[in-house]
XYZ file of C-alpha atoms in Angstrom:
307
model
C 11.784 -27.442 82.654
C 15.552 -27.088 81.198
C 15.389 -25.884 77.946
C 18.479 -27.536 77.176
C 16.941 -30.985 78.131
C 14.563 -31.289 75.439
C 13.873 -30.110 71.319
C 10.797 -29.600 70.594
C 10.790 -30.874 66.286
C 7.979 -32.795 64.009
C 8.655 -35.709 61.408
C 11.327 -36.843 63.201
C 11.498 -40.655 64.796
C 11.271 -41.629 68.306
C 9.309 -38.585 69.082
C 7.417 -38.401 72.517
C 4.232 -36.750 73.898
C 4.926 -34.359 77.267
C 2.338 -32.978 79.178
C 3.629 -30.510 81.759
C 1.059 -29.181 83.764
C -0.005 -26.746 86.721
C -3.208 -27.757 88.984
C -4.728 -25.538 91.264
C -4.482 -26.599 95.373
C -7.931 -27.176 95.594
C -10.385 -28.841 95.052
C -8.303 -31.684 96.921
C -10.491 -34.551 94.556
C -9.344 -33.190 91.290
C -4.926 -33.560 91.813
C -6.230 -37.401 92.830
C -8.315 -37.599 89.652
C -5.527 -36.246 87.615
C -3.261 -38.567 88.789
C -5.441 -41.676 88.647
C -5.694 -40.750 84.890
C -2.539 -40.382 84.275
C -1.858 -44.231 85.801
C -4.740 -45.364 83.120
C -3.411 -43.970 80.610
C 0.123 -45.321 80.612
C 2.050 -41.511 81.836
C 5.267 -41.948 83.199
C 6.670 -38.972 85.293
C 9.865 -37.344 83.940
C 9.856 -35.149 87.013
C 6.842 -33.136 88.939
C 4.074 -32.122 86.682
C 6.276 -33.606 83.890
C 4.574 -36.574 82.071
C 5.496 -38.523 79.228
C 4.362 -40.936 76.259
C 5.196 -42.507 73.098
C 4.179 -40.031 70.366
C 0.989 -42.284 68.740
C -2.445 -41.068 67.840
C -3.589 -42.513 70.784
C -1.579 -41.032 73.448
C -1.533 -37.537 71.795
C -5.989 -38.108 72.110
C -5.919 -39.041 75.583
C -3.001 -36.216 76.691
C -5.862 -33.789 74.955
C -8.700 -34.615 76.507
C -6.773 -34.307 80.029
C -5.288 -31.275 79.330
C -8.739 -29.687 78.605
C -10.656 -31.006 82.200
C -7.007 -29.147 83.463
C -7.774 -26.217 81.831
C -11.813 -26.163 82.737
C -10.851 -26.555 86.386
C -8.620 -23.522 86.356
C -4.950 -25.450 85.758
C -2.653 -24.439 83.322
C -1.368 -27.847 80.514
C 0.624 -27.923 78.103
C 1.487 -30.994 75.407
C 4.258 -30.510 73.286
C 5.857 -33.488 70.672
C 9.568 -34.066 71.452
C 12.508 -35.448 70.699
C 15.143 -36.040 73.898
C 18.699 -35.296 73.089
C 20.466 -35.139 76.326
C 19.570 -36.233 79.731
C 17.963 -39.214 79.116
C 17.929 -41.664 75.964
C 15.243 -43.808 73.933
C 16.229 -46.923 76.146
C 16.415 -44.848 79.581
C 12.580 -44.179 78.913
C 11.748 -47.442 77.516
C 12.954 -49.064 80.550
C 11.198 -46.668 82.412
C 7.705 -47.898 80.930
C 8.370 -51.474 80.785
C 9.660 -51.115 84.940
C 5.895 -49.597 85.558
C 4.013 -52.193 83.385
C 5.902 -54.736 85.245
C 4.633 -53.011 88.507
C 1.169 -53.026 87.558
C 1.638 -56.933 86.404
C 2.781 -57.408 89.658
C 0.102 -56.606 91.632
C -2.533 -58.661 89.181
C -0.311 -61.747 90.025
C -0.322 -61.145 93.898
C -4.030 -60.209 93.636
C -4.925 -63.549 91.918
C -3.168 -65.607 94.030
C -5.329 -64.538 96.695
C -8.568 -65.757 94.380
C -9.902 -62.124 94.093
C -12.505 -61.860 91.358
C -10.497 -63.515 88.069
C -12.813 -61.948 85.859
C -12.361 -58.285 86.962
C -8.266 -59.293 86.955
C -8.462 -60.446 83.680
C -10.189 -57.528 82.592
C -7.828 -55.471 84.511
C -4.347 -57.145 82.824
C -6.381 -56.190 79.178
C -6.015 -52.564 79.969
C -2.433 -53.132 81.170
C -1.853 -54.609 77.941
C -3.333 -51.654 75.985
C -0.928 -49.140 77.451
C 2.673 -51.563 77.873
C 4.071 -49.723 74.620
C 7.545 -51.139 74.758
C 6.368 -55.005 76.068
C 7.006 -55.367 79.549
C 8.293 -59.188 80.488
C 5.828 -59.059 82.919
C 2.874 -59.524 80.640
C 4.007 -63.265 79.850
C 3.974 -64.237 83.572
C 0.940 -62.686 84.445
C -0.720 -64.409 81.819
C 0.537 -67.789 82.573
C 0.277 -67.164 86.169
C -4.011 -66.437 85.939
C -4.666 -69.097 83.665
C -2.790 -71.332 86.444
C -4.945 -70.483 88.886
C -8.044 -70.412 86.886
C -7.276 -74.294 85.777
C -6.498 -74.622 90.036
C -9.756 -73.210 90.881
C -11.968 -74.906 87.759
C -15.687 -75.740 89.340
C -16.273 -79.279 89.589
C -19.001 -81.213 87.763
C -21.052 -81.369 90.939
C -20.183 -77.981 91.695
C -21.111 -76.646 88.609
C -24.225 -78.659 88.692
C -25.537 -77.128 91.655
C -24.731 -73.741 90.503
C -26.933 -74.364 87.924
C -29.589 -75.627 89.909
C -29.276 -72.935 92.090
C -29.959 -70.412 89.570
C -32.958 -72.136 88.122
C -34.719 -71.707 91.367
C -34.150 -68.103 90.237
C -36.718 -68.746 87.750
C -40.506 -68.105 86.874
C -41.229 -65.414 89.618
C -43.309 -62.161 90.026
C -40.016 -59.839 90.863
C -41.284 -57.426 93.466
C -39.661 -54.000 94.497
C -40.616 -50.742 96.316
C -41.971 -47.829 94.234
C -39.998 -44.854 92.620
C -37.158 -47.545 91.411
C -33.913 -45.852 90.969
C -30.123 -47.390 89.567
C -30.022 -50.272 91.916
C -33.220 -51.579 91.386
C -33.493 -50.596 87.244
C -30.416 -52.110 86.839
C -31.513 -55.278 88.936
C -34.374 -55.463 87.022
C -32.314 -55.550 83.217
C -30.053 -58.211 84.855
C -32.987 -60.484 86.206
C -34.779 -60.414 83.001
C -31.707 -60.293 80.406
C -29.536 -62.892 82.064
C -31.547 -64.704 85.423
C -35.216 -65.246 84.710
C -36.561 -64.069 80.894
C -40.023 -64.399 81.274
C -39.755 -62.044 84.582
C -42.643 -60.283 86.078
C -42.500 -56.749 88.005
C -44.316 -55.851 90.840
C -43.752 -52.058 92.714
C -45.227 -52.268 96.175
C -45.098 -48.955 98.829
C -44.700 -50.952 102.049
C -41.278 -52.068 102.834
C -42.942 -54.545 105.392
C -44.394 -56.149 102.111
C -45.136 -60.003 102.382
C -44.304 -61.971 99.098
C -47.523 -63.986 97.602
C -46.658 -67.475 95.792
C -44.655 -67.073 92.958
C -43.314 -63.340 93.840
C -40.033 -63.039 95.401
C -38.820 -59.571 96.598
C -35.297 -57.829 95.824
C -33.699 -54.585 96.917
C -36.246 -53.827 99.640
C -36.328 -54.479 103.475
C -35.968 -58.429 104.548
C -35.944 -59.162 100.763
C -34.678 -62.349 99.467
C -32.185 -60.707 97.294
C -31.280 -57.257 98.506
C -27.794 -55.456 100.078
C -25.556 -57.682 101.688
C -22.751 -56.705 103.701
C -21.315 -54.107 101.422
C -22.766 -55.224 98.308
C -25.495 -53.312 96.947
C -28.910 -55.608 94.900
C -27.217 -55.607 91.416
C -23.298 -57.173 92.917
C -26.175 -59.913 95.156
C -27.882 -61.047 92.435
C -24.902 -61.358 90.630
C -23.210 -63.312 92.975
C -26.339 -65.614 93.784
C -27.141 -66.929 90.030
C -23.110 -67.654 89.374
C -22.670 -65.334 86.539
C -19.300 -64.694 85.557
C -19.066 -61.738 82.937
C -16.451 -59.364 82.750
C -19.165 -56.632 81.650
C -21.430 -57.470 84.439
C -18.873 -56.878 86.886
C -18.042 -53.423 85.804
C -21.619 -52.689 85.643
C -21.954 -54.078 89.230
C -18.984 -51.732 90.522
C -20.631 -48.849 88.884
C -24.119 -49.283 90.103
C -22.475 -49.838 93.616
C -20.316 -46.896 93.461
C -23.403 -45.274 92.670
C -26.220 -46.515 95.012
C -23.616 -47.129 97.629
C -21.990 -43.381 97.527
C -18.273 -44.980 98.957
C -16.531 -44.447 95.829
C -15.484 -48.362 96.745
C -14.374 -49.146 92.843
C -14.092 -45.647 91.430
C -15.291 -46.158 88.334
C -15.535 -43.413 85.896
C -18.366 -44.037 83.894
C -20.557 -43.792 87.642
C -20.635 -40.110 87.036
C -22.527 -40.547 82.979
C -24.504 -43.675 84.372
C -25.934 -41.633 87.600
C -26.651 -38.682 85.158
C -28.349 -41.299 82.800
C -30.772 -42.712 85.033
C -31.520 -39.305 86.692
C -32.874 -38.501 83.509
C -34.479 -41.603 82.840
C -36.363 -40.967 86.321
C -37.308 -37.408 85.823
C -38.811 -37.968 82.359
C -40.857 -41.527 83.611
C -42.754 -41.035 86.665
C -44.173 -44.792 86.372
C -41.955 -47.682 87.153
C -42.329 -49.682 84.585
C -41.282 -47.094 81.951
C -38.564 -46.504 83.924
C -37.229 -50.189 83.407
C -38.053 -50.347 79.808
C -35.915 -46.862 79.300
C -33.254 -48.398 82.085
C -33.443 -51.477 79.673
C -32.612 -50.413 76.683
C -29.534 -47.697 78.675
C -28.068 -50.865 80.443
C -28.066 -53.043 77.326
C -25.799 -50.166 75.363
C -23.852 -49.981 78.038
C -23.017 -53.680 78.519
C -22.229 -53.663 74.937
C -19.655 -51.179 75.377
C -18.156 -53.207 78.391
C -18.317 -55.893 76.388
């Protein structure tokens, strides 16, 4: 980078975060991780390898933590505090935020007008909100624009009133699975008995063949009344099936699927801690049952932090 572009100084207004960085050519999966990062967290790019941000505790937190996974993968980062005197002023940048805020915007608007999940969008125009620094004009619109379509697509009474019946039916059941549950399955369980069916028994079975008795219904097993459908793994069916609309049980639903479903379909994150979670909850309960008490009480904390 120039020298001449950019002073490095402290106390000073108007200061911005750089992160200029050097990652190795391989592994392939880690320059796409980078740069998905750097889209969450807000980065614009000055020029290649060049980031910036508005100087704020924040920003300089989240440059940190991605220089050090740069770093521990054998890149070289550096983030400096700086002030631009020539090149490129305050409003240049500012503009330059605002024009990718207004980008992402964008694409929430065009995504809800083609009724994809409005829960997941509106969870998705929060986290554009938490990194527009310099208020995009975009944020108005897209606002306005999903709670349009959300008044447009309101459930009817009668609608609304078979949804509900539908999910009492849902009700009262011995919940039967196959042995050795793992993430789809312990998470199924903590949704059918925190949010579907309370008073919910569990069954484990070793035949997949297994023929449901009165009162038991099967899920996440083969020819199961609630099990993977299409590409949907047990958790997103069961979801879909009792008409629950929670922002925190959709995120929980893309990472069990990008879990149980190895396609990387939502590429969530927090499916690398959650799979590492329930490993351990497996390894350290051999019985079933334990397994969804410990699952229990994992999935609850993490809900609450979706929340």
């Amino acid at each position: 980078m120039d020298d001449s572009t950019v002073t490095v100084k402290s106390g000073r207004p108007d200061k911005w975060l750089l992160l200029i960085h050097q990652i190795p050519p391989k592994p392939d999966y880690f320059r796409v991780k980078v740069r998905r990062r750097l889209q969450r967290i807000g980065a614009v790019a000055l020029k290649n390898s060049v980031y910036v941000l508005p100087s704020r505790p924040q920003t300089i937190e989240d440059f940190r933590w991605l220089l050090r996974e740069i770093v521990a993968e054998g890149g070289e980062a550096t983030v400096c505090e700086a002030e631009f005197v020539e090149g490129i002023s305050h409003a240049d940048l500012e503009g330059m935020f605002r024009a990718e805020r207004d980008r992402d915007y964008a694409e929430v608007v065009a995504a809800a007008q083609m009724h994809t999940d409005l829960g997941r969008l509106r969870g998705r125009l929060e986290e554009i909100t938490e990194i527009d620094y310099f208020g995009a004009p975009g944020r108005r619109a897209t606002e306005q624009a999903l709670t349009t379509i959300e008044a447009r697509l309101h459930t009817p009474a009668g609608r609304a009133g078979g949804r509900q019946r539908r999910a009492e039916t849902m009700t009262g059941h011995t919940w039967v699975t196959r042995r050795d549950v793992f993430v789809d399955r312990i998470a199924s369980a903590w949704l059918i008995r925190r949010f579907v069916d309370p008073k919910a028994r569990f069954k484990f079975v070793g035949s997949k063949s297994y023929q449901p008795k009165a009162g038991e219904v099967r899920f996440d097993m083969f020819e199961a009344e609630y099990t993977h459908e299409g590409d949907r793994c047990t958790f997103e069916t069961l979801l879909d099936r009792a008409g629950l609309r929670d922002r925190a049980l959709t995120a929980i639903a893309e990472i069990v699927h990008d879990i149980d479903c190895k396609d990387g379909k939502f590429g969530r994150e927090e499916a690398a801690g959650v799979a590492a979670m329930v490993r351990g909850i497996a390894r350290a309960n051999p019985d079933d049952g334990a397994r969804l008490e410990r699952g229990a009480t994992a999935f609850d904390d993490l809900y609450a932090s979706l929340s």
